[in-house]
PDB file of C-alpha atoms in Angstrom:
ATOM      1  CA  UNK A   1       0.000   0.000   0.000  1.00  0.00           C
ATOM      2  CA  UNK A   2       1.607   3.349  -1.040  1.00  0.00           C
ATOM      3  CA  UNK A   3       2.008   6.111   1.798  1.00  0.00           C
ATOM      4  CA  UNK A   4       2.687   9.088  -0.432  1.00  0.00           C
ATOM      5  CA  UNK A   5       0.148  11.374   0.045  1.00  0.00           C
ATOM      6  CA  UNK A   6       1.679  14.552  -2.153  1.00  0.00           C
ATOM      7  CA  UNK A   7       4.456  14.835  -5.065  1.00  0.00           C
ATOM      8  CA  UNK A   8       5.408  18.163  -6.220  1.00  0.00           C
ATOM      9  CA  UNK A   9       8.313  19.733  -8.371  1.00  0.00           C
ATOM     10  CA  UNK A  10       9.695  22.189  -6.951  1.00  0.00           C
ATOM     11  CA  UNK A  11      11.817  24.487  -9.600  1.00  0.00           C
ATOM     12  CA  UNK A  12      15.481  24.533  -8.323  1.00  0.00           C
ATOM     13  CA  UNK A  13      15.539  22.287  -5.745  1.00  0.00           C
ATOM     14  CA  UNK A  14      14.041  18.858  -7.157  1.00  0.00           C
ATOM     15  CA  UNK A  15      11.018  16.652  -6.219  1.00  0.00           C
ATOM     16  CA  UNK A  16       9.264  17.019  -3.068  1.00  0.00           C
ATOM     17  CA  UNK A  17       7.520  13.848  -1.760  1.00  0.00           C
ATOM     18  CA  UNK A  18       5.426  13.646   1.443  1.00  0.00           C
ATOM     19  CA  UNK A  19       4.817  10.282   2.648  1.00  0.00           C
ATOM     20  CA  UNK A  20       2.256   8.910   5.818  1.00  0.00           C
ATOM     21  CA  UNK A  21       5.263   7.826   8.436  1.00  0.00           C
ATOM     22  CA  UNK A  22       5.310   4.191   8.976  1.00  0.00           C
ATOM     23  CA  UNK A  23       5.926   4.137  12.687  1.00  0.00           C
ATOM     24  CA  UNK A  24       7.506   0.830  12.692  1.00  0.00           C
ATOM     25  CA  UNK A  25      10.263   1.419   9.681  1.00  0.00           C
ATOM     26  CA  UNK A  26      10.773   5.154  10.292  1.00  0.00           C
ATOM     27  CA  UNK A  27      11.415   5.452  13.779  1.00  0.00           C
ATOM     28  CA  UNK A  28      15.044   4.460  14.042  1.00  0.00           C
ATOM     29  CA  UNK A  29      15.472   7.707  11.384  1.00  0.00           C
ATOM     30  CA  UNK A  30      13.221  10.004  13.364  1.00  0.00           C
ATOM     31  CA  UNK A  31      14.762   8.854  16.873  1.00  0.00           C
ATOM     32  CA  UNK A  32      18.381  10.063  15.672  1.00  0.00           C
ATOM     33  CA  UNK A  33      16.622  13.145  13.848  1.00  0.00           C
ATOM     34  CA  UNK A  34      14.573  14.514  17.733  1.00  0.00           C
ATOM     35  CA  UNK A  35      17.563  13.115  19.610  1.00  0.00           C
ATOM     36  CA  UNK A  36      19.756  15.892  19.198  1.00  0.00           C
ATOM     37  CA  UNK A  37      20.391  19.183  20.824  1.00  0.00           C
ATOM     38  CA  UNK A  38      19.334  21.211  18.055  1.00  0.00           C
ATOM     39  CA  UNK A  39      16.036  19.500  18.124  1.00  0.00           C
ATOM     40  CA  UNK A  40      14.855  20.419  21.852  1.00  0.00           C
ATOM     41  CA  UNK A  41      11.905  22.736  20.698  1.00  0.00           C
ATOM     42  CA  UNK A  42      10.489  19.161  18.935  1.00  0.00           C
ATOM     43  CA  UNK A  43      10.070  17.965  22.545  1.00  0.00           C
ATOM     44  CA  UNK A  44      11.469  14.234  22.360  1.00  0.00           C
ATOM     45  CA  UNK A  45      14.858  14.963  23.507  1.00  0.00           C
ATOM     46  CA  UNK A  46      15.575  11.878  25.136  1.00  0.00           C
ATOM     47  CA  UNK A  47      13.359   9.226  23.954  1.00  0.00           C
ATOM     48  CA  UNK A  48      13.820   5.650  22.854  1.00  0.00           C
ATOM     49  CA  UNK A  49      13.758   4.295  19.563  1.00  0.00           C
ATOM     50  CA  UNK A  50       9.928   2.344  20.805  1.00  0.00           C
ATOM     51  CA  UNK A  51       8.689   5.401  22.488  1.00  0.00           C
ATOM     52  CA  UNK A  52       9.439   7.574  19.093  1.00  0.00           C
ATOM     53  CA  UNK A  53       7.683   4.011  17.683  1.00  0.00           C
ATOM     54  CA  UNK A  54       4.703   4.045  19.933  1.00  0.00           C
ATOM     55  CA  UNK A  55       4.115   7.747  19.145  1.00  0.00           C
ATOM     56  CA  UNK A  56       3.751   7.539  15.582  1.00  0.00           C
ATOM     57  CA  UNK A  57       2.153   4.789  15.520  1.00  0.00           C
ATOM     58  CA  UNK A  58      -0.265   6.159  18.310  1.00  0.00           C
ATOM     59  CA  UNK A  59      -0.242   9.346  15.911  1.00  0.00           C
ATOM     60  CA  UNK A  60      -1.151   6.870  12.863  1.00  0.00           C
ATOM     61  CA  UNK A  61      -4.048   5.273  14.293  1.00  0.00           C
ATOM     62  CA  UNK A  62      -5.801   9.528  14.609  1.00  0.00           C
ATOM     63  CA  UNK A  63      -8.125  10.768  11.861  1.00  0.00           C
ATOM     64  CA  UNK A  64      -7.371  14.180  12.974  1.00  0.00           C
ATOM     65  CA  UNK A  65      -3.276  14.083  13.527  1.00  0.00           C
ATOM     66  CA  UNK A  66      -1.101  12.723  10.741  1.00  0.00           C
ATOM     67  CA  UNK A  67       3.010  12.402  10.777  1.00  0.00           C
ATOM     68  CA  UNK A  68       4.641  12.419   7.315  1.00  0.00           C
ATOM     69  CA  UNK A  69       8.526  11.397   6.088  1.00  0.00           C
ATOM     70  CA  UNK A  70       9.424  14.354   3.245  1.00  0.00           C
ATOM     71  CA  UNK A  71      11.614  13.350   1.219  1.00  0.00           C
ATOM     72  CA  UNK A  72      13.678  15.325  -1.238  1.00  0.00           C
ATOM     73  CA  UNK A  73      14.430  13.430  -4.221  1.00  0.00           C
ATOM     74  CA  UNK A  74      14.198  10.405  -2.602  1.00  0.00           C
ATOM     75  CA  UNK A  75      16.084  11.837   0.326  1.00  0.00           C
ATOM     76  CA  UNK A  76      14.668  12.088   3.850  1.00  0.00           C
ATOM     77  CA  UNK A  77      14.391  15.226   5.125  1.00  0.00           C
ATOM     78  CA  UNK A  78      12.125  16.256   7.334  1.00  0.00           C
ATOM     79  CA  UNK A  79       9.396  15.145   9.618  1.00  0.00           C
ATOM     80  CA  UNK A  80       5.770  17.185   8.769  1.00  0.00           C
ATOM     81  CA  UNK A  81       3.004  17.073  11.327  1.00  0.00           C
ATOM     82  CA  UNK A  82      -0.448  18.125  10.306  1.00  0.00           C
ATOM     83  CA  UNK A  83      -3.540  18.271  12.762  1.00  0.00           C
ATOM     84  CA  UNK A  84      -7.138  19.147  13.045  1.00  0.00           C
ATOM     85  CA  UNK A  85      -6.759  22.442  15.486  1.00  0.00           C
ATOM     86  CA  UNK A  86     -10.526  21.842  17.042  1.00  0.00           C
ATOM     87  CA  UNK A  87      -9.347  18.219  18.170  1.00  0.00           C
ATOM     88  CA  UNK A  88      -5.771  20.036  19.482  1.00  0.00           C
ATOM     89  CA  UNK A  89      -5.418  21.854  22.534  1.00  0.00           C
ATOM     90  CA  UNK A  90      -3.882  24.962  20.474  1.00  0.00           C
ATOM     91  CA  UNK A  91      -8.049  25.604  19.964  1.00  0.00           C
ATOM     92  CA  UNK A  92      -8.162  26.384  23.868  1.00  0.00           C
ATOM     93  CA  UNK A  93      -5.896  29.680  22.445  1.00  0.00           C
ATOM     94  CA  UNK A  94      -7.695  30.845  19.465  1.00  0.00           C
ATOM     95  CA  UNK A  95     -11.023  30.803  17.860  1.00  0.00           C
ATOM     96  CA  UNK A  96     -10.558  28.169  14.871  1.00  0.00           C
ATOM     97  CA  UNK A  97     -11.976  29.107  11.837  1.00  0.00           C
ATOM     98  CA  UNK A  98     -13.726  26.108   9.112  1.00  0.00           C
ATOM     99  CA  UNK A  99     -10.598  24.923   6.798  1.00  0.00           C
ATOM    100  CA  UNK A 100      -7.961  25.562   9.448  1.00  0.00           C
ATOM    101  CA  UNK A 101      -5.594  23.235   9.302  1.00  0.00           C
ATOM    102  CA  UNK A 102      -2.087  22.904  12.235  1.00  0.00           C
ATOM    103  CA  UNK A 103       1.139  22.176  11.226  1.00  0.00           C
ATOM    104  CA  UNK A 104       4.338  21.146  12.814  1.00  0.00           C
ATOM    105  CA  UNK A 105       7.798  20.542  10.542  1.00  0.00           C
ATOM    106  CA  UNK A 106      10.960  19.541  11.775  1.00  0.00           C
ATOM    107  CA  UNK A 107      13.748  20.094   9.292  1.00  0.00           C
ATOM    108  CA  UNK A 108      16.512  17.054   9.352  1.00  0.00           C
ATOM    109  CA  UNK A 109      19.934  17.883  10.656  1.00  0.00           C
ATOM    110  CA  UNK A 110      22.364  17.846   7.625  1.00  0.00           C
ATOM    111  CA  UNK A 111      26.211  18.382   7.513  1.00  0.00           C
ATOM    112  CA  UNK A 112      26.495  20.875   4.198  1.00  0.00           C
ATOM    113  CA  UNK A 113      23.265  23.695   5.039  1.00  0.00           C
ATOM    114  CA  UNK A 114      21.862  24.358   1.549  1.00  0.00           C
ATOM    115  CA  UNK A 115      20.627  28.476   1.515  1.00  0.00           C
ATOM    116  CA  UNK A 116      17.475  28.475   0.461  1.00  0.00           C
ATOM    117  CA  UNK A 117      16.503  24.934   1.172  1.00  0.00           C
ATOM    118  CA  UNK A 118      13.896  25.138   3.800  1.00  0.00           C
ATOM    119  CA  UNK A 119      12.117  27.813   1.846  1.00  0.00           C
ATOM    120  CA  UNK A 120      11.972  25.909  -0.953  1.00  0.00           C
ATOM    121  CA  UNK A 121      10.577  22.449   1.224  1.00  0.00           C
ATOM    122  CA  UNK A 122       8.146  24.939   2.489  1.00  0.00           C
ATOM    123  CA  UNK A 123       6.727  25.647  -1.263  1.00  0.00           C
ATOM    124  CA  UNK A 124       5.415  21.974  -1.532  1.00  0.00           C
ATOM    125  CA  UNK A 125       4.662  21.333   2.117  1.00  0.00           C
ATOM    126  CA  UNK A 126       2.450  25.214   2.123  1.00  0.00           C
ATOM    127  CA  UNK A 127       0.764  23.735  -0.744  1.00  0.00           C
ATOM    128  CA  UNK A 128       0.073  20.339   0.387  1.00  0.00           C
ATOM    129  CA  UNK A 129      -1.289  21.433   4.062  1.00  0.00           C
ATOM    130  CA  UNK A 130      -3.537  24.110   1.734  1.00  0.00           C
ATOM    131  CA  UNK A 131      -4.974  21.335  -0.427  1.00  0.00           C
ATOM    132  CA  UNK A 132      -9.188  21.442   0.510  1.00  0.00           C
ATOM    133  CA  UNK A 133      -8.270  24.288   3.577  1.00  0.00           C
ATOM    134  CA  UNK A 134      -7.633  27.923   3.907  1.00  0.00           C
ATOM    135  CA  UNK A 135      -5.834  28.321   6.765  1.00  0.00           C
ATOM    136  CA  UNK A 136      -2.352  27.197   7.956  1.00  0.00           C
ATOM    137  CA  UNK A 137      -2.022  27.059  11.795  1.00  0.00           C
ATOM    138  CA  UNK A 138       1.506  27.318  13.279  1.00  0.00           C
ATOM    139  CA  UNK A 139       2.202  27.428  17.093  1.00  0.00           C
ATOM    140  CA  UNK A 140       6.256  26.790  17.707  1.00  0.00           C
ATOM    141  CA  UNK A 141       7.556  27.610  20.762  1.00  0.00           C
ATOM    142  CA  UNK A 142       7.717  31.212  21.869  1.00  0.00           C
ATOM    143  CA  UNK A 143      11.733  30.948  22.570  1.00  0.00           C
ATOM    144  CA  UNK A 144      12.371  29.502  18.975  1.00  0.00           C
ATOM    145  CA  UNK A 145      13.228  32.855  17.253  1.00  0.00           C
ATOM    146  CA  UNK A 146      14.840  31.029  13.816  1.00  0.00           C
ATOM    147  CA  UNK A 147      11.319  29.077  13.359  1.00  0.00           C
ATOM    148  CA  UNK A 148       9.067  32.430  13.774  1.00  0.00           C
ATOM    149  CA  UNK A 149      11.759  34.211  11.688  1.00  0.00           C
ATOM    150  CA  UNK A 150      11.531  31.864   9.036  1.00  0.00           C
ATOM    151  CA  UNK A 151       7.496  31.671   9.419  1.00  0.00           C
ATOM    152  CA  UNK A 152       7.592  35.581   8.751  1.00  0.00           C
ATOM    153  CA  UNK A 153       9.682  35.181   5.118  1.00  0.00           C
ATOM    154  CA  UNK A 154       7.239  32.570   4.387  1.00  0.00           C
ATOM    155  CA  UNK A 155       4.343  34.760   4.473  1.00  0.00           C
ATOM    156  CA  UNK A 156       2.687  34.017   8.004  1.00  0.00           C
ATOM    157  CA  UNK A 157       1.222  36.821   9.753  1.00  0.00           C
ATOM    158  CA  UNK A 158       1.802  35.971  13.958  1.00  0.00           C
ATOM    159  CA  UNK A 159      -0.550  35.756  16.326  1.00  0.00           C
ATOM    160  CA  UNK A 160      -0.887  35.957  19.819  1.00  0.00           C
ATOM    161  CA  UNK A 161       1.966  34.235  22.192  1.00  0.00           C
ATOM    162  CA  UNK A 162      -0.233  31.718  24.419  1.00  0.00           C
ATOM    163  CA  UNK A 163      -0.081  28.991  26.561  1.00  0.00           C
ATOM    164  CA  UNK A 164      -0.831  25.848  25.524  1.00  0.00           C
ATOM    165  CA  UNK A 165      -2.131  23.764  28.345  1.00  0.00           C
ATOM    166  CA  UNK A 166      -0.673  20.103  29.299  1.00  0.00           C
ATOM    167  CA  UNK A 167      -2.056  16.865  28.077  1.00  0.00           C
ATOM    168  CA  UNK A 168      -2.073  13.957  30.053  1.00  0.00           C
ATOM    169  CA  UNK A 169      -3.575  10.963  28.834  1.00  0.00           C
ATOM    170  CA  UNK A 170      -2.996   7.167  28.591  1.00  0.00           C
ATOM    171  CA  UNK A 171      -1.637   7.149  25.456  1.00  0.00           C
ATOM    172  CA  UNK A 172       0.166  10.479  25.310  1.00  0.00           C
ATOM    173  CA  UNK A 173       2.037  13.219  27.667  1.00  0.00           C
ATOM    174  CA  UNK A 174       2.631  16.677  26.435  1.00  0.00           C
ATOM    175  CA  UNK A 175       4.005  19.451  28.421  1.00  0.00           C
ATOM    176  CA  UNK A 176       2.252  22.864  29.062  1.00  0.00           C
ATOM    177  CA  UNK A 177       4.047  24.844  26.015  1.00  0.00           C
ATOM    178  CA  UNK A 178       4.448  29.087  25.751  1.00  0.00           C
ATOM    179  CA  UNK A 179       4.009  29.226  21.740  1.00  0.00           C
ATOM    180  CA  UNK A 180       3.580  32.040  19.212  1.00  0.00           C
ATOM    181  CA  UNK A 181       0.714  31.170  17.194  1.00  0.00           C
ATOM    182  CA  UNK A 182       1.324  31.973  13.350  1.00  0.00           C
ATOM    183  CA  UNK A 183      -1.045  32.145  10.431  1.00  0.00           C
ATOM    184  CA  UNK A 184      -1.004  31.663   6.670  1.00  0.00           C
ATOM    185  CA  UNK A 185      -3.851  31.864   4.658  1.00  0.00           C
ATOM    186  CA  UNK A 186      -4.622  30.394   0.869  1.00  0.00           C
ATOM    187  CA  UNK A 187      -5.098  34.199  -0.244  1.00  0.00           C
ATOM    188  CA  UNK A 188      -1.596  35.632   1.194  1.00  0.00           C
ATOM    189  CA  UNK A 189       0.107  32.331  -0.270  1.00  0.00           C
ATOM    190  CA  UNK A 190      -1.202  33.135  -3.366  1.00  0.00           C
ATOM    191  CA  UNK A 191      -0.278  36.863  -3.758  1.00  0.00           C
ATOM    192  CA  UNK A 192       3.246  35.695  -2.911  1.00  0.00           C
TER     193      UNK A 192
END
């Protein structure tokens, strides 16, 4: 069964494919990925390999929160997170408008930074989170200054900085988080 769920060209930088994560073979990846320093906004500094398993897969079995491998010409590169915002606790913060959809992305470390590249992954992944909605929903966290500096170039107009309250339930922990809420609508895409 194929787990691509988007392919786009994107001039200059190459093919952009975004594929459902399959907990089971991508979680030794995604564990080395969240493991490292650079990654501590992601919020699984310090898991296993299983618990990064046991959260996709817990992630997987949601109709309103999907994970997704992006891959770059074949390439892994990134982890994409989208998410129903009135089944989220980020629509505690804000009043959540029909076609809103969340999004998380963590970009892959890599040992040769490429100017220009996360812009350009953004092109495909903008347009795929926009497919049937309106509204992109960001909320990274409030200290991460290079995320809402690169959510501003994008186009995203920010929000409010809230608190996003703790989850605690059987199948899932989440800290209380201070975020910056950040939103892109289909229109200001478009006049980009």
């Amino acid at each position: 069964m194929s787990r691509t769920e988007h392919t786009q060209v994107v001039e200059g930088f190459g093919t952009v494919r975004v594929d459902r994560i399959d907990p089971e073979a991508d979680a030794p990846l995604i564990h080395a990925w969240v493991n490292e320093e650079r990654a501590r906004f992601w919020g699984m500094n310090g898991t296993t390999v299983e618990q990064v398993r046991e959260i996709y897969a817990h992630l997987d079995s949601l109709s309103t929160h999907h994970g997704f491998l992006v891959h770059r010409d074949d390439m892994p590169v990134a982890v994409f997170q989208t998410y129903d915002p009135e089944a989220d606790r980020v629509s505690e913060c804000y009043e959540v408008l029909p076609g809103d959809i969340g999004v998380h992305l963590f970009v892959a470390p890599t040992v040769a930074p490429e100017r220009g590249f996360t812009e350009k992954l953004l092109t495909a992944l903008v347009d795929f989170a926009l497919t049937g909605r309106t509204r992109i929903v960001g909320e990274p966290d409030a200290a991460n200054e290079k995320v809402i500096a690169r959510l501003l170039r994008t186009g995203f107009e920010l929000g409010p900085e809230v608190v996003l309250p703790e989850v605690d339930l059987p199948e899932v922990f989440i800290p209380e988080k201070k975020a910056r809420l950040a939103f892109l609508t289909r229109e200001t895409r478009d006049a980009r």
